[in-house]
CSV table of C-alpha atoms and ligand atoms in Angstrom, one decimal:
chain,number,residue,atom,x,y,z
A,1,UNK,CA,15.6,-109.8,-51.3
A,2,UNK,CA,17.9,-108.7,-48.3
A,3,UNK,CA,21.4,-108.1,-49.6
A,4,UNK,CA,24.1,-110.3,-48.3
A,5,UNK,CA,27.0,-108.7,-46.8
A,6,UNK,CA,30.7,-109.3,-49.3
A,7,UNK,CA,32.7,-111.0,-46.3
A,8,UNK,CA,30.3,-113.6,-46.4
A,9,UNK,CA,32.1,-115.1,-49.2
A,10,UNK,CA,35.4,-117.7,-49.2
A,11,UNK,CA,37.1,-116.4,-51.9
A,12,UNK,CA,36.3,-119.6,-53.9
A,13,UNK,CA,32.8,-118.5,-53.6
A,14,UNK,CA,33.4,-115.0,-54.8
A,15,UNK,CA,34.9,-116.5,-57.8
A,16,UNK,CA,32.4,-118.9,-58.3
A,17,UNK,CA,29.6,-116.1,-58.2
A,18,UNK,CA,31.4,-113.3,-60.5
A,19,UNK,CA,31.6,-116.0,-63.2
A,20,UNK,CA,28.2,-116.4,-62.5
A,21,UNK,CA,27.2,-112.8,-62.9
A,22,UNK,CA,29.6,-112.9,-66.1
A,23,UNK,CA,32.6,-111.3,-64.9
A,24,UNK,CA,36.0,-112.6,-65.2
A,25,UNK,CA,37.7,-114.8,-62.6
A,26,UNK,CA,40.4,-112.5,-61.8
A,27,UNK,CA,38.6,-109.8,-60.2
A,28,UNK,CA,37.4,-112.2,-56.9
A,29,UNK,CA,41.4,-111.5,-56.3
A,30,UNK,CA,41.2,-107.7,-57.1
A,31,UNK,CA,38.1,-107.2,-54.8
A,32,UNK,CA,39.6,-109.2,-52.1
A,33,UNK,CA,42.8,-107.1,-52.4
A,34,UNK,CA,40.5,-104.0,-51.6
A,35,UNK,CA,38.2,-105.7,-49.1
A,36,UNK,CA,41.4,-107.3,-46.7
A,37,UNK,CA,44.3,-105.3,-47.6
A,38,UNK,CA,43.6,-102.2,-48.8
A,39,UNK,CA,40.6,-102.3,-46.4
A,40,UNK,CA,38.2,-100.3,-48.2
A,41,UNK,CA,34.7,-99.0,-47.1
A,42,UNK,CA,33.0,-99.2,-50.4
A,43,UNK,CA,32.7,-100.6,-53.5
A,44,UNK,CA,33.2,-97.1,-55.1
A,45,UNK,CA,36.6,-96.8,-53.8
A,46,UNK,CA,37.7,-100.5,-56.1
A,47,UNK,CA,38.7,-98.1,-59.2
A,48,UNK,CA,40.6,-100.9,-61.2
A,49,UNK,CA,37.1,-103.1,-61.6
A,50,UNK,CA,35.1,-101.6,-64.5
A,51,UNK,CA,32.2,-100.1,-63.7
A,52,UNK,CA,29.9,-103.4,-64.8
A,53,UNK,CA,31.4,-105.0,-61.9
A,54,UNK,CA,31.0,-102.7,-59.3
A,55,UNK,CA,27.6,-102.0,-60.2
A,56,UNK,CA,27.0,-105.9,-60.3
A,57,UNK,CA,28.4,-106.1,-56.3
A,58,UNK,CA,26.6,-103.1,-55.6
A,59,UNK,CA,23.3,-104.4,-56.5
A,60,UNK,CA,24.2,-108.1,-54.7
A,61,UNK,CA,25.8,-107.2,-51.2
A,62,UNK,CA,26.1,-104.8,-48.8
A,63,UNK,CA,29.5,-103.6,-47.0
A,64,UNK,CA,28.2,-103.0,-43.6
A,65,UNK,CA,26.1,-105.0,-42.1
A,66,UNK,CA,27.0,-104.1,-38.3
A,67,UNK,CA,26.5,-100.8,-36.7
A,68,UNK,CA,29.0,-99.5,-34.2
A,69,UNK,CA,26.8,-98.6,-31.1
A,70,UNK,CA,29.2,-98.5,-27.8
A,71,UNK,CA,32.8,-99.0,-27.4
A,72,UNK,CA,34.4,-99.7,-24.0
A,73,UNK,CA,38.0,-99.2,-23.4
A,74,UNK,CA,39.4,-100.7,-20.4
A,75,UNK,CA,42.8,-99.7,-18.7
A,76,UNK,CA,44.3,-102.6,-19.7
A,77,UNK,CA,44.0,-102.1,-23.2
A,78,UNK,CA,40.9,-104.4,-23.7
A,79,UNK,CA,38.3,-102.8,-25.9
A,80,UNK,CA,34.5,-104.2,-26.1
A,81,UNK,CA,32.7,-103.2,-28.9
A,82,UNK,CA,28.9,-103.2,-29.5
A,83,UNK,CA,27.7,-103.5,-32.8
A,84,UNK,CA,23.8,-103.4,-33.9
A,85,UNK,CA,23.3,-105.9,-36.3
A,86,UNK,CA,20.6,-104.9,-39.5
A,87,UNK,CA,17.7,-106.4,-37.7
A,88,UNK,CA,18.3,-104.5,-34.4
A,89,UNK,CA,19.5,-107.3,-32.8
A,90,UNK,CA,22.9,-106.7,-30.3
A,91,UNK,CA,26.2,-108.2,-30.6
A,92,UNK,CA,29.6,-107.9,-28.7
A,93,UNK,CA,32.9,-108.2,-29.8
A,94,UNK,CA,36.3,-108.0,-27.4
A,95,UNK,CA,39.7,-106.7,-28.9
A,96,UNK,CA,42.6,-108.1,-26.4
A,97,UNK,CA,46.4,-106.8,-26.0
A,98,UNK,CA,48.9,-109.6,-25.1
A,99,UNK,CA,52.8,-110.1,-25.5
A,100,UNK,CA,52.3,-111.7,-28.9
A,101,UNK,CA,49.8,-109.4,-30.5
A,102,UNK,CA,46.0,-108.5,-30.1
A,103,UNK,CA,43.4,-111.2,-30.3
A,104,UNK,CA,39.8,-110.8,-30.9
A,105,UNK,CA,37.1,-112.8,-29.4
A,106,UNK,CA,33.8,-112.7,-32.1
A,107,UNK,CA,30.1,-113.7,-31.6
A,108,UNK,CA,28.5,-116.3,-33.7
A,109,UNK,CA,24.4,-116.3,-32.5
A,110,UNK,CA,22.7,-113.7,-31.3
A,111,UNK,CA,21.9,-115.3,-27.5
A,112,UNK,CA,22.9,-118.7,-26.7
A,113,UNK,CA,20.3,-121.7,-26.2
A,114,UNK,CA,22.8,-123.7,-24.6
A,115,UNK,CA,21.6,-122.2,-21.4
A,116,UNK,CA,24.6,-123.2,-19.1
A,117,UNK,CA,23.8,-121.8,-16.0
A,118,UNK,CA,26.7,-119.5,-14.8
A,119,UNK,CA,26.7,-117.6,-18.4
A,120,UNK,CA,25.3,-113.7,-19.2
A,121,UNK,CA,24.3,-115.2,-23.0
A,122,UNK,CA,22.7,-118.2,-22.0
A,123,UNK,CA,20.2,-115.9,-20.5
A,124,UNK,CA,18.3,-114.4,-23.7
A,125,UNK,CA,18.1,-117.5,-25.7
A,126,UNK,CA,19.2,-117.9,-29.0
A,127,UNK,CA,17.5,-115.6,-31.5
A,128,UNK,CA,19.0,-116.4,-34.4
A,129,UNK,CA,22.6,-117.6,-36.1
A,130,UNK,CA,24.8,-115.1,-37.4
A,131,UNK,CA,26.0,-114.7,-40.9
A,132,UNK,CA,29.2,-115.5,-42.0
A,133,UNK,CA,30.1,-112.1,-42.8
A,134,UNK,CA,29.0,-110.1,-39.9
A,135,UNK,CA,31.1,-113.0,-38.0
A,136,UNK,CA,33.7,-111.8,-40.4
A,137,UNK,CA,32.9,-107.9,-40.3
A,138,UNK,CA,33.5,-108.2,-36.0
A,139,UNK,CA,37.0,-108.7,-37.4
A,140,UNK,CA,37.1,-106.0,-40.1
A,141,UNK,CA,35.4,-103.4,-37.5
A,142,UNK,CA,38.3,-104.3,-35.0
A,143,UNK,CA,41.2,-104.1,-37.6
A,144,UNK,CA,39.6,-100.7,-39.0
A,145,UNK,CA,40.0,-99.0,-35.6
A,146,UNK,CA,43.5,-100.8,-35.1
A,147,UNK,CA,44.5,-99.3,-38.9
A,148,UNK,CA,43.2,-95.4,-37.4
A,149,UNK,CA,45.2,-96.1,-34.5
A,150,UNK,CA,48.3,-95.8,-37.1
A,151,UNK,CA,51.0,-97.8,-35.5
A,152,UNK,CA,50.5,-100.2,-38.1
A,153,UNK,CA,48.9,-103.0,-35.3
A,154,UNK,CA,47.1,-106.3,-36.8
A,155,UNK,CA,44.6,-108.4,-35.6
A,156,UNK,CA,47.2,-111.6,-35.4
A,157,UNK,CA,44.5,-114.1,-33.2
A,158,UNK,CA,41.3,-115.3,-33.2
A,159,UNK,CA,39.3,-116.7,-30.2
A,160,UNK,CA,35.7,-117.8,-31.0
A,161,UNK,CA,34.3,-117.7,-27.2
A,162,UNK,CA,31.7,-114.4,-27.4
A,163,UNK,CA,28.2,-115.2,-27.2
A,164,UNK,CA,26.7,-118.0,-29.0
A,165,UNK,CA,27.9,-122.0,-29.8
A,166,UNK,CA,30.0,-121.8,-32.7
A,167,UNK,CA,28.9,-125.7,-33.1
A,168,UNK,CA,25.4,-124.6,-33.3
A,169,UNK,CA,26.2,-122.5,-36.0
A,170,UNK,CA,28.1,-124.9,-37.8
A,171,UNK,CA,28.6,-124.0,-41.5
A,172,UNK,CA,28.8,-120.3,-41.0
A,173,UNK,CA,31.4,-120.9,-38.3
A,174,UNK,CA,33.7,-123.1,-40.6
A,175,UNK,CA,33.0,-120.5,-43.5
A,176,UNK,CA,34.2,-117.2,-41.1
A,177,UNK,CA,37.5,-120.0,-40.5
A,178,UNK,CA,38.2,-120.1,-44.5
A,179,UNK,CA,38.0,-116.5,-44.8
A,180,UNK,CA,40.1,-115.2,-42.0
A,181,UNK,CA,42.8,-117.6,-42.7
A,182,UNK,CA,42.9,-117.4,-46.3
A,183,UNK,CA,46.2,-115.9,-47.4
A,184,UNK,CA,44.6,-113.9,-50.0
A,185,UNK,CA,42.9,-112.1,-47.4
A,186,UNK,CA,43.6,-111.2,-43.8
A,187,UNK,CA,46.1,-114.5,-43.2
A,188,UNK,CA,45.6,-115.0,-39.5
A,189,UNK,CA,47.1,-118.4,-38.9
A,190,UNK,CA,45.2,-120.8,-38.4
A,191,UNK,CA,47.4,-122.1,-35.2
A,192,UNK,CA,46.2,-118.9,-34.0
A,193,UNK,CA,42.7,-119.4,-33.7
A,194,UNK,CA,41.1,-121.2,-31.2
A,195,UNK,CA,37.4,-122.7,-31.4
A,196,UNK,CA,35.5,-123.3,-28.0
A,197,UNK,CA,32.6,-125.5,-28.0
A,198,UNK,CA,30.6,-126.5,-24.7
A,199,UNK,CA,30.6,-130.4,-26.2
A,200,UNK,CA,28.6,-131.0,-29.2
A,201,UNK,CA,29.6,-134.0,-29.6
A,202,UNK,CA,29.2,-134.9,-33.4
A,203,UNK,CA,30.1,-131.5,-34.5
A,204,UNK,CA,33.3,-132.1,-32.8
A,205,UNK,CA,33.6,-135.2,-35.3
A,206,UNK,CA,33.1,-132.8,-38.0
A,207,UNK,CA,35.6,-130.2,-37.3
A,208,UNK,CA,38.3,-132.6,-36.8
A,209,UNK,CA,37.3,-134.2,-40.5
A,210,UNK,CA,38.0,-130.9,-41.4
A,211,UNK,CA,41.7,-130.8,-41.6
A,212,UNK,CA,42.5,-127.6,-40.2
A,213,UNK,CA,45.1,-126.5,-38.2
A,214,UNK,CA,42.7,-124.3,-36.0
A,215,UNK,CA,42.8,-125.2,-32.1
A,216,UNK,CA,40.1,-126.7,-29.9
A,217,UNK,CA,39.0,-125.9,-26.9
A,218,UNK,CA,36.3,-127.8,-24.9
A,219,UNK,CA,34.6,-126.0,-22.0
A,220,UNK,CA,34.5,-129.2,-19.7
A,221,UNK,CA,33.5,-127.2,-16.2
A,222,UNK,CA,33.2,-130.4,-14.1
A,223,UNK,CA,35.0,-133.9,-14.0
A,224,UNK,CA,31.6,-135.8,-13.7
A,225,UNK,CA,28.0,-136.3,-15.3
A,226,UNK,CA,26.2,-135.7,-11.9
A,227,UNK,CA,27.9,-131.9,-11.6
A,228,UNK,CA,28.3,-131.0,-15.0
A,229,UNK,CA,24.7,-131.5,-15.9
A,230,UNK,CA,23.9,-129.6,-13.1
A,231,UNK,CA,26.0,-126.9,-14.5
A,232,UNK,CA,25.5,-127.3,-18.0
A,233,UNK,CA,21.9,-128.8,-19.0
A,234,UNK,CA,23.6,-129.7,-22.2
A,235,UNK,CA,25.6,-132.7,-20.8
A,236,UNK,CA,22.1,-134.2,-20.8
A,237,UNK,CA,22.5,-134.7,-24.3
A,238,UNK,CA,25.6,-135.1,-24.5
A,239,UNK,CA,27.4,-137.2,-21.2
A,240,UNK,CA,30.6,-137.6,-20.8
A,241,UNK,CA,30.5,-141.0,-22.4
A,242,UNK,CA,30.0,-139.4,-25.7
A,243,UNK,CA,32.3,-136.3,-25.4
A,244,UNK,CA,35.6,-138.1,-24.2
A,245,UNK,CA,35.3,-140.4,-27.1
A,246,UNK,CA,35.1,-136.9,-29.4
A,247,UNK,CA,37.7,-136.0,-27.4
A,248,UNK,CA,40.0,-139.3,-28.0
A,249,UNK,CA,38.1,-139.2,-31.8
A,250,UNK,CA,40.3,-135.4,-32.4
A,251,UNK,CA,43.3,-136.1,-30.6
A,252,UNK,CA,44.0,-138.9,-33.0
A,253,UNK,CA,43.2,-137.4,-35.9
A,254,UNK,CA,44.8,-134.2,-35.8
A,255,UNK,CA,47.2,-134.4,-33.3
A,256,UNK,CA,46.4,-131.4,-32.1
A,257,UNK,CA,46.2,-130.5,-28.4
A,258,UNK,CA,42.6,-129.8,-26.5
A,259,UNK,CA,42.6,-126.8,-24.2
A,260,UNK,CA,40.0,-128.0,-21.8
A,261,UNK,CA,38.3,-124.9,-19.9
A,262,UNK,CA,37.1,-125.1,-16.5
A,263,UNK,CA,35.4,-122.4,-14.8
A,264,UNK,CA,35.9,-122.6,-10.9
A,265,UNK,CA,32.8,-122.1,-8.8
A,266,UNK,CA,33.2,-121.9,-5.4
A,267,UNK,CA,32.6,-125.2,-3.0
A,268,UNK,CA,30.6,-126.4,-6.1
A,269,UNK,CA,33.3,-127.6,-8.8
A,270,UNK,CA,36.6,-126.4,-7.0
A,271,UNK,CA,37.0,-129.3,-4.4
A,272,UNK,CA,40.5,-131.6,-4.3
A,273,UNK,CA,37.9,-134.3,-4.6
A,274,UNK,CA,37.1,-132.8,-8.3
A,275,UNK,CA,41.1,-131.9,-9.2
A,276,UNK,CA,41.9,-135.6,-8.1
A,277,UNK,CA,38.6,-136.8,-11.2
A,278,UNK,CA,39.7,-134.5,-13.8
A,279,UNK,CA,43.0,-136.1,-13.1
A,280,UNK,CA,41.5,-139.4,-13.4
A,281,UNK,CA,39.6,-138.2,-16.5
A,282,UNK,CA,42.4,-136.9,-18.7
A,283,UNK,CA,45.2,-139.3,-17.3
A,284,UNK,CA,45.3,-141.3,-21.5
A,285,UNK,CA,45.9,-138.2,-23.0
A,286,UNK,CA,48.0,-135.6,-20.4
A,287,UNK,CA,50.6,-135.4,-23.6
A,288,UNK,CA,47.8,-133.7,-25.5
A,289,UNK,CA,45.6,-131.9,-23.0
A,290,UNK,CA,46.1,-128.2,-21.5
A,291,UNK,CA,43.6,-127.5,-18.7
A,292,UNK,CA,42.7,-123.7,-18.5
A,293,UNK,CA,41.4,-123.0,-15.0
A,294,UNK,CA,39.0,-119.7,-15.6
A,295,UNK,CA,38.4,-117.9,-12.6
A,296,UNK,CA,33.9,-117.4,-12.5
A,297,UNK,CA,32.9,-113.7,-13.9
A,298,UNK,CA,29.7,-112.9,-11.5
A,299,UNK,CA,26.5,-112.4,-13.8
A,300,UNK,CA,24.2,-110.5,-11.8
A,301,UNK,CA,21.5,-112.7,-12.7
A,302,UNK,CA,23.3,-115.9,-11.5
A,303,UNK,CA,23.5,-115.2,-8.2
A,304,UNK,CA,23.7,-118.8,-6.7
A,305,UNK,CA,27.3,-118.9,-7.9
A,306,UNK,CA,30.3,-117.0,-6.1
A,307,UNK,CA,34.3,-117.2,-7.2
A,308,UNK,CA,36.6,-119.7,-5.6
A,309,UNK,CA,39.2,-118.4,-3.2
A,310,UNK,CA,41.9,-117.7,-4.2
A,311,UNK,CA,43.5,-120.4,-1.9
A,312,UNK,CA,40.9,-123.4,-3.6
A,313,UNK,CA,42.1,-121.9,-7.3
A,314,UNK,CA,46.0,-123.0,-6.1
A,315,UNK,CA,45.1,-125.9,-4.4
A,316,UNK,CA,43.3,-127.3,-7.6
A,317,UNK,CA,46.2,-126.1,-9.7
A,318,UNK,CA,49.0,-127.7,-7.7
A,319,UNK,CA,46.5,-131.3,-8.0
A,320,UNK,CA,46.5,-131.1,-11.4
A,321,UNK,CA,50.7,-129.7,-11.8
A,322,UNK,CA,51.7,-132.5,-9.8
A,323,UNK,CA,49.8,-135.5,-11.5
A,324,UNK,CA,51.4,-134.1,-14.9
A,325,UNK,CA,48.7,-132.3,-16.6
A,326,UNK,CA,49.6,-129.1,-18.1
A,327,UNK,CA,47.4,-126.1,-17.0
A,328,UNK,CA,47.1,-122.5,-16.3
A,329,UNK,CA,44.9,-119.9,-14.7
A,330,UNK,CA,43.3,-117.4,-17.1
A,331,UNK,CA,44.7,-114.4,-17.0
A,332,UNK,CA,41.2,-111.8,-16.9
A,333,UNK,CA,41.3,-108.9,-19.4
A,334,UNK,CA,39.1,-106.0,-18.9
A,335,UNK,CA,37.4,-106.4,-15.1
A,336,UNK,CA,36.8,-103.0,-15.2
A,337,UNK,CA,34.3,-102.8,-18.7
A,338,UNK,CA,31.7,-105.8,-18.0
A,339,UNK,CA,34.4,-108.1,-18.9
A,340,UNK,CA,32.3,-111.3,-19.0
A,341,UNK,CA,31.0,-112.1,-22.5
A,342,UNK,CA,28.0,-111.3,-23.2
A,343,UNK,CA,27.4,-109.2,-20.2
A,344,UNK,CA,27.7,-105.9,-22.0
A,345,UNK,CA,25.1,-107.0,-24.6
A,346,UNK,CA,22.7,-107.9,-21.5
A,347,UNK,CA,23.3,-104.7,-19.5
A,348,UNK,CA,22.6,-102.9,-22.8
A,349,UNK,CA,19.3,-105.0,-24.1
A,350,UNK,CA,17.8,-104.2,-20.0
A,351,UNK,CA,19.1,-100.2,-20.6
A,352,UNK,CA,16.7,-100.2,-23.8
A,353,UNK,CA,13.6,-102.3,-22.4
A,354,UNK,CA,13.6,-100.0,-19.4
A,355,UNK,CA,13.8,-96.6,-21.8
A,356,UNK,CA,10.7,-98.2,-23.8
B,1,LIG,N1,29.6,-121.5,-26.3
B,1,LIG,C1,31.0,-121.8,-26.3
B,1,LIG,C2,31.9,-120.5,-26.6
B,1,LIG,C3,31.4,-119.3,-25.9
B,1,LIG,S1,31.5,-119.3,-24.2
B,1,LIG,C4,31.4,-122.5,-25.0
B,1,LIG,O1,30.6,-122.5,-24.1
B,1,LIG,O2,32.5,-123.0,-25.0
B,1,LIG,C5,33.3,-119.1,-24.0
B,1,LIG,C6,33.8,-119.4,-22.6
B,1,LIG,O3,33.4,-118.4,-21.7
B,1,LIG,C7,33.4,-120.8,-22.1
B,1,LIG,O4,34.4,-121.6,-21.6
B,1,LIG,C8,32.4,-120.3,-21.0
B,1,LIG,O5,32.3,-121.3,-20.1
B,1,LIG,C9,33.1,-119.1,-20.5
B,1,LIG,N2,32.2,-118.3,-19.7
B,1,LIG,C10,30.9,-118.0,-19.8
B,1,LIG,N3,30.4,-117.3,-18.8
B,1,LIG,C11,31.4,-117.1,-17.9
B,1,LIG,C12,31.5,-116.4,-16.7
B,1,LIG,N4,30.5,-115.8,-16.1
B,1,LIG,N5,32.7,-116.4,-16.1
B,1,LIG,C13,33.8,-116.9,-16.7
B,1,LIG,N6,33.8,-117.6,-17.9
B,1,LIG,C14,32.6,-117.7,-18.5
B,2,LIG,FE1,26.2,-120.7,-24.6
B,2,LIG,FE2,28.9,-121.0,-24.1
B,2,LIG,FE3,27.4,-119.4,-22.6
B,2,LIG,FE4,27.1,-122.0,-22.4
B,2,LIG,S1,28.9,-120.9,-21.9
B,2,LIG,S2,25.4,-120.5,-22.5
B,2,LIG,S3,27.4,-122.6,-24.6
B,2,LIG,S4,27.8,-119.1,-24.7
């Protein structure tokens, strides 16, 4: 049987399993220790477990379950990394510098079957879910190379946007969520990390059941059924008239604010016309809404789409500033390294078919 990997364990699980494999609850505290603070690369180096329970992990999980294969660094600090996962498959991971510390955006599926039509990973659909752990290894990788670095820098926030629907991969997703934030391990606040979803509807039900204090974001792209389904095939499945009642269905039970994201395509989604029905669309709930207005990354492959002008980005801005609704225009990290996600993956998966 294929070994798991160790970081796909909550550290409730852990325990649960060593008592299971007849070890002593403490230890699931001792190995986390090593794993997330001490930061360890194998179970060898854990010398105050007895030797029954290292050779016990040893035999059940791996350490490593992703393969560094390319690192990009751009000038701005931004560093992609791609890892090779066990079965071959590619995955892409993004380390970001800002003000208030260095934030990591991780893959959950390898490809996307979304399909939304201005995205690099929607391209290769999905091939499969990732583990929780090599979710959670993207992390470890990223923190590893900060801890070389030596200037004692820590990974302090999370953004779930790489490749994949982190609703699609439910479960795994939530379980990545436990470990990261767990205080016994790496402890990155939950406030800190932010889940983007491109509207499944029920699973937004879910994750505000959940009781977290992790943000939401909600990549919206259009005020209207007619263009977002043209942009995103998923809104066939689920309109508008069931994600704004998720929507209303979160706000009220956490309290929490929704960053919507909206991707401007020029003379597609960037008229005043569409400004004036997002406007229209969030008017209930402006005290809990932050619009981020994302600035389109050209895929090669998507050629039918440009980037608004710069003077349409304002424009649409200023609509939403002056009817009240908080926004803000992404700020791009890394134009210079194949900065949208999931393009680095794609270049690299071409590179290889055209070497075999
Ligand atoms: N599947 C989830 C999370 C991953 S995508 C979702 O769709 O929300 C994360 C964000 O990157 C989304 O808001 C997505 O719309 C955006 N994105 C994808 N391709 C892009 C591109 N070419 N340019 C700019 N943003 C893009
Ligand atoms: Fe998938 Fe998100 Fe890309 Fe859409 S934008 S194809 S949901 S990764």
């Amino acid at each position: 049987m294929k070994k798991r990997s160790i970081y796909s364990l909550t550290f409730d699980q852990l325990k649960e399993w060593l008592v299971e494999h007849g070890q002593k609850k403490f230890r699931a505290k001792q190995v986390w220790n090593w794993l997330y603070k001490k930061r360890v690369n194998s179970f060898d180096e854990m010398y105050n477990l007895n030797k029954d329970c290292i050779l016990v992990l040893k035999e059940n999980f791996v350490m490593h379950s992703l393969q560094h294969e390319i690192k990009q660094e751009s000038q701005d600090g931004t560093i992609k990394f791609l890892f090779k996962l066990e079965d071959g498959n590619l995955i892409e991971t993004v380390l970001m510098k800002f003000s208030y510390g260095f934030s990591v955006c991780v893959t959950t599926q390898v490809g996307c079957n979304i399909g939304c039509s201005f995205c690099a990973s929607g391209l290769l659909t999905k091939n499969r879910d990732l583990a929780t752990g090599e979710i959670v290894e993207q992390i470890m990788n990223v923190q590893k190379h900060l801890d070389k670095r030596g200037n004692d820098e820590r990974v302090s926030h999370i953004v779930v946007m790489g490749i994949g629907e982190p609703f699609d991969n439910y479960d795994n997703t939530m379980d990545f969520l436990k470990v990261v934030n767990d205080q016994q391990g790496l402890s990155i606040g939950a406030r800190h990390i932010t889940v983007s979803t491109s509207g499944l509807a029920h699973r937004m039900y879910d994750f505000a059941d959940e009781n977290m204090q992790v943000n939401l974001a909600l990549s919206l792209h259009a005020p209207n059924n007619e263009l977002r389904t043209k942009i995103m095939k998923i809104n066939k499945a689920f309109p508008l008239e069931k994600l704004m009642p998720a929507v209303d269905y979160y706000l009220e039970k956490t309290n929490r604010r929704i960053t919507f994201e909206y991707i401007l395509l020029k003379d597609v989604n960037d008229h005043k016309e569409e400004a004036i029905q997002l406007v229209e669309l969030l008017k209930d709930k402006k005290h809990l809404s932050y619009v981020n207005l994302i600035p389109y990354n050209p895929v090669d492959e998507h050629n039918q789409y440009d980037r608004s002008e710069k003077q349409a980005i304002l424009d649409f801005y200023q609509v939403l500033l002056e009817n009240g609704i908080n926004c803000g225009v992404r700020v791009e990290h890394g134009t210079d390294i194949d900065a949208a996600c999931g393009q680095l993956r794609s270049k690299q998966i071409k590179k290889d078919k055209q070497k075999a």
